[in-house]
CSV table of C-alpha atoms in Angstrom, one decimal:
chain,number,residue,atom,x,y,z
A,1,GLU,CA,-4.0,-125.4,21.8
A,2,VAL,CA,-1.5,-127.6,20.5
A,3,GLN,CA,-1.0,-130.5,23.1
A,4,LEU,CA,0.1,-134.2,23.6
A,5,VAL,CA,-1.2,-136.3,26.4
A,6,GLU,CA,0.0,-139.7,27.4
A,7,SER,CA,-1.2,-142.6,29.4
A,8,GLY,CA,-0.5,-145.9,30.1
A,9,GLY,CA,2.6,-146.1,32.1
A,10,GLY,CA,2.6,-147.7,35.5
A,11,LEU,CA,4.4,-150.3,37.5
A,12,VAL,CA,5.6,-153.7,35.7
A,13,GLN,CA,7.6,-156.8,36.7
A,14,PRO,CA,10.6,-157.5,34.4
A,15,GLY,CA,9.6,-159.7,31.1
A,16,GLY,CA,6.0,-157.6,31.3
A,17,SER,CA,4.3,-155.7,29.0
A,18,LEU,CA,2.7,-152.4,28.7
A,19,ARG,CA,1.2,-150.3,25.9
A,20,LEU,CA,1.6,-146.5,26.5
A,21,SER,CA,-0.9,-144.0,24.4
A,22,CYS,CA,-0.9,-140.6,23.4
A,23,VAL,CA,-3.8,-138.1,22.2
A,24,ALA,CA,-2.9,-135.1,20.0
A,25,SER,CA,-5.2,-132.1,19.9
A,26,GLY,CA,-4.6,-128.6,18.3
A,27,PHE,CA,-2.9,-129.9,15.0
A,28,THR,CA,-3.6,-132.0,12.0
A,29,PHE,CA,-2.1,-135.4,13.7
A,30,SER,CA,-2.1,-137.0,10.3
A,31,ASN,CA,0.1,-134.3,8.6
A,32,TYR,CA,3.5,-135.5,11.3
A,33,TRP,CA,5.9,-137.8,11.8
A,34,MET,CA,5.5,-138.9,15.4
A,35,SER,CA,8.2,-140.3,18.2
A,36,TRP,CA,8.6,-141.6,21.7
A,37,VAL,CA,11.6,-140.2,23.5
A,38,ARG,CA,12.3,-141.7,26.8
A,39,GLN,CA,14.5,-140.3,29.9
A,40,ALA,CA,15.7,-142.9,32.7
A,41,PRO,CA,15.4,-141.0,36.2
A,42,GLY,CA,18.5,-138.6,36.5
A,43,LYS,CA,19.8,-139.3,33.0
A,44,GLY,CA,19.5,-138.0,29.7
A,45,LEU,CA,17.0,-138.3,26.6
A,46,GLU,CA,17.1,-141.2,24.2
A,47,TRP,CA,15.1,-141.2,21.1
A,48,VAL,CA,13.0,-144.6,21.1
A,49,ALA,CA,11.0,-144.5,17.6
A,50,ASN,CA,8.9,-143.0,15.2
A,51,ILE,CA,6.4,-143.4,12.7
A,52,LYS,CA,5.6,-142.0,9.5
A,53,GLN,CA,2.5,-140.0,8.5
A,54,ASP,CA,0.7,-142.9,7.4
A,55,GLY,CA,2.2,-145.6,9.8
A,56,SER,CA,3.8,-146.8,6.6
A,57,GLU,CA,7.5,-146.7,8.0
A,58,LYS,CA,8.3,-147.3,11.4
A,59,ASN,CA,11.9,-146.9,13.1
A,60,TYR,CA,13.6,-147.9,16.5
A,61,VAL,CA,16.8,-147.6,18.8
A,62,ASP,CA,18.6,-150.6,18.4
A,63,SER,CA,17.9,-151.6,22.3
A,64,VAL,CA,14.2,-151.8,21.6
A,65,LYS,CA,14.0,-153.6,18.4
A,66,GLY,CA,11.8,-156.7,18.4
A,67,ARG,CA,10.3,-155.7,21.8
A,68,PHE,CA,8.6,-152.3,21.0
A,69,THR,CA,6.0,-151.6,18.5
A,70,ILE,CA,4.9,-148.4,17.4
A,71,SER,CA,1.5,-147.5,15.9
A,72,ARG,CA,-0.5,-144.7,15.0
A,73,ASP,CA,-4.8,-144.4,14.6
A,74,ASN,CA,-5.0,-141.0,12.5
A,75,ALA,CA,-8.8,-141.4,12.9
A,76,LYS,CA,-8.3,-140.8,16.5
A,77,SER,CA,-5.3,-138.6,16.6
A,78,SER,CA,-3.3,-141.3,18.8
A,79,LEU,CA,0.1,-142.6,18.9
A,80,TYR,CA,0.7,-145.8,20.5
A,81,LEU,CA,3.7,-147.9,22.2
A,82,GLN,CA,3.4,-151.4,22.7
A,83,MET,CA,6.3,-152.7,25.2
A,84,THR,CA,6.9,-156.3,25.8
A,85,SER,CA,9.7,-158.1,27.4
A,86,LEU,CA,10.5,-155.1,29.3
A,87,ARG,CA,13.5,-154.6,31.3
A,88,ALA,CA,15.2,-152.8,34.1
A,89,GLU,CA,16.6,-150.7,31.6
A,90,ASP,CA,13.5,-149.4,30.2
A,91,MET,CA,12.6,-147.7,33.3
A,92,ALA,CA,12.1,-144.1,32.3
A,93,ALA,CA,9.6,-141.3,31.4
A,94,TYR,CA,8.3,-142.0,28.1
A,95,TYR,CA,7.5,-138.7,25.9
A,96,CYS,CA,5.2,-138.6,22.9
A,97,VAL,CA,6.8,-135.8,20.8
A,98,ARG,CA,5.8,-134.6,17.4
A,99,ASP,CA,8.8,-135.0,14.9
A,100,GLN,CA,8.8,-132.0,12.5
A,101,ALA,CA,11.7,-131.0,10.2
A,102,PHE,CA,14.1,-133.8,12.0
A,103,ALA,CA,13.5,-132.0,15.6
A,104,PHE,CA,11.0,-132.5,18.0
A,105,ASP,CA,8.9,-129.3,18.6
A,106,ILE,CA,5.8,-130.4,20.7
A,107,TRP,CA,6.4,-132.7,24.0
A,108,GLY,CA,3.8,-134.3,25.9
A,109,HIS,CA,4.3,-134.4,29.8
A,110,GLY,CA,5.3,-137.9,29.9
A,111,THR,CA,4.3,-140.9,31.2
A,112,MET,CA,6.3,-143.1,33.9
A,113,VAL,CA,7.1,-146.6,33.2
A,114,THR,CA,8.7,-148.5,36.4
A,115,VAL,CA,10.1,-151.8,35.8
A,116,SER,CA,10.7,-154.2,38.8
A,117,SER,CA,9.7,-157.0,40.7
B,1,GLN,CA,24.3,-145.8,18.2
B,2,SER,CA,26.7,-143.9,20.4
B,3,ALA,CA,25.4,-140.6,22.2
B,4,LEU,CA,26.9,-137.0,20.8
B,5,THR,CA,29.5,-135.8,23.0
B,6,GLN,CA,28.5,-132.5,25.3
B,7,PRO,CA,30.6,-131.0,28.6
B,8,ALA,CA,28.7,-132.4,31.6
B,9,SER,CA,28.4,-128.5,32.6
B,10,VAL,CA,29.3,-125.2,31.8
B,11,SER,CA,28.9,-122.3,33.9
B,12,GLY,CA,28.6,-118.3,33.1
B,13,SER,CA,27.8,-115.2,35.1
B,14,PRO,CA,25.0,-112.9,34.4
B,15,GLY,CA,25.2,-110.9,31.2
B,16,GLN,CA,27.8,-113.2,29.8
B,17,SER,CA,27.8,-115.6,26.8
B,18,ILE,CA,28.6,-119.2,27.0
B,19,THR,CA,29.0,-122.1,24.4
B,20,ILE,CA,27.9,-125.6,24.8
B,21,SER,CA,29.6,-128.0,22.2
B,22,CYS,CA,28.2,-131.3,20.9
B,23,THR,CA,30.5,-133.4,19.2
B,24,GLY,CA,29.3,-136.2,16.9
B,25,THR,CA,31.1,-137.9,13.8
B,26,SER,CA,30.9,-137.7,9.9
B,27,SER,CA,27.9,-140.3,10.4
B,28,ASP,CA,25.7,-137.5,12.3
B,29,VAL,CA,26.4,-134.2,13.0
B,30,GLY,CA,28.9,-134.0,9.9
B,31,SER,CA,26.9,-134.9,7.5
B,32,TYR,CA,23.7,-133.4,8.1
B,33,ASN,CA,22.4,-129.8,9.1
B,34,LEU,CA,20.3,-131.7,10.9
B,35,VAL,CA,21.0,-130.5,14.7
B,36,SER,CA,18.5,-129.7,17.1
B,37,TRP,CA,19.0,-127.9,20.8
B,38,TYR,CA,16.6,-128.5,23.9
B,39,GLN,CA,16.2,-126.8,27.0
B,40,GLN,CA,15.0,-129.1,30.3
B,41,HIS,CA,14.6,-127.0,33.5
B,42,PRO,CA,14.3,-129.8,36.4
B,43,GLY,CA,11.1,-131.5,36.6
B,44,LYS,CA,9.9,-129.8,33.3
B,45,VAL,CA,9.4,-131.1,29.6
B,46,PRO,CA,12.3,-130.3,27.4
B,47,LYS,CA,11.8,-127.4,24.8
B,48,LEU,CA,13.1,-127.2,21.4
B,49,MET,CA,15.2,-124.2,21.2
B,50,ILE,CA,17.4,-124.3,17.9
B,51,TYR,CA,16.5,-126.8,15.0
B,52,GLU,CA,18.1,-127.5,11.6
B,53,VAL,CA,21.5,-126.4,13.0
B,54,THR,CA,20.8,-122.4,13.1
B,55,LYS,CA,17.1,-122.0,13.2
B,56,ARG,CA,15.2,-120.5,16.5
B,57,PRO,CA,11.4,-121.7,16.8
B,58,SER,CA,9.0,-119.0,17.0
B,59,GLY,CA,9.1,-117.5,21.0
B,60,VAL,CA,12.8,-118.5,21.3
B,61,SER,CA,15.3,-115.7,22.3
B,62,ASN,CA,17.6,-114.3,20.1
B,63,ARG,CA,19.8,-114.8,22.7
B,64,PHE,CA,20.1,-118.3,21.8
B,65,SER,CA,22.2,-119.4,18.7
B,66,GLY,CA,23.5,-122.3,16.8
B,67,SER,CA,26.1,-123.2,14.5
B,68,LYS,CA,28.0,-126.1,13.2
B,69,SER,CA,31.9,-126.6,11.9
B,70,GLY,CA,32.5,-130.1,10.7
B,71,ASN,CA,31.6,-133.0,13.1
B,72,THR,CA,31.0,-130.3,16.0
B,73,ALA,CA,27.7,-128.2,16.7
B,74,SER,CA,27.4,-125.5,19.2
B,75,LEU,CA,24.7,-123.4,21.4
B,76,THR,CA,25.7,-120.2,22.3
B,77,ILE,CA,23.7,-118.1,24.5
B,78,SER,CA,24.7,-114.6,25.0
B,79,GLY,CA,23.4,-112.3,27.7
B,80,LEU,CA,23.2,-114.9,30.2
B,81,GLN,CA,20.4,-114.7,32.5
B,82,ALA,CA,19.3,-116.9,35.6
B,83,GLU,CA,16.2,-118.2,33.8
B,84,ASP,CA,18.6,-120.1,31.4
B,85,GLU,CA,19.9,-122.3,34.1
B,86,ALA,CA,18.7,-125.7,32.8
B,87,ASP,CA,20.1,-128.9,31.4
B,88,TYR,CA,20.7,-128.9,27.4
B,89,TYR,CA,20.6,-131.4,25.1
B,90,CYS,CA,21.6,-131.8,21.3
B,91,CYS,CA,20.6,-134.0,19.1
B,92,SER,CA,21.4,-135.2,15.2
B,93,TYR,CA,19.9,-137.1,12.5
B,94,ALA,CA,22.3,-140.0,11.9
B,95,GLY,CA,20.9,-141.5,8.8
B,96,TYR,CA,18.7,-144.3,8.0
B,97,SER,CA,19.8,-146.7,10.2
B,98,THR,CA,20.1,-144.9,13.1
B,99,PHE,CA,17.9,-142.3,12.8
B,100,ARG,CA,18.5,-139.6,16.0
B,101,VAL,CA,21.1,-139.7,18.6
B,102,PHE,CA,20.9,-137.4,21.4
B,103,GLY,CA,24.0,-135.7,23.6
B,104,GLY,CA,24.3,-136.5,27.1
B,105,GLY,CA,23.3,-133.5,28.0
B,106,THR,CA,25.2,-130.5,30.0
B,107,LYS,CA,23.9,-128.4,32.9
B,108,LEU,CA,24.3,-125.1,32.6
B,109,THR,CA,24.7,-123.1,36.0
B,110,VAL,CA,24.5,-119.1,36.1
B,111,LEU,CA,26.9,-118.1,38.8
């Protein structure tokens, strides 16, 4: 079964840091671009970042540039999102997503990040 | 990185057809045939319904179809069913600097 499982979400104070992880199974992880997509409570979807198959190219939405870092470990079929200087507006469910043909075809269940003092 | 524009809500009766529009610019929807659509039921994970404007992933009902004209993409659902009631989001590739942009979402109500 093709599956993405996220972890690492939780409660963090403004200005704090958090590292999200995602483990893939059921497909050859190293063959695909991967993305993080987030959704604030009651709001719409927002693409956050993506990374090329070999990690050589990384792209970010303007609002997280300089604060978030996407990375991957193909040997572990894992995707990561290091988040620093977190703000209230970063509070959201973060989805690990397979990026195929410029569409997001496989989604994880999401991990919730709460930014609050 | 402005969001694509979708109507906040649409509604239809069972058996009818509805269309959800997704308006972008010449920098995103108008320049690339890389529009995708997602269905999200309350409390659930989004599901890919359409990619590359018109293509359906395996397992998606042929009642769902996509199209594009100029800067506006559209999702049409024919033979509306109660299970189609959900939020729908469009997304477009937007070039090398912006990459991906979503619409604000449309709530579909089946009357």
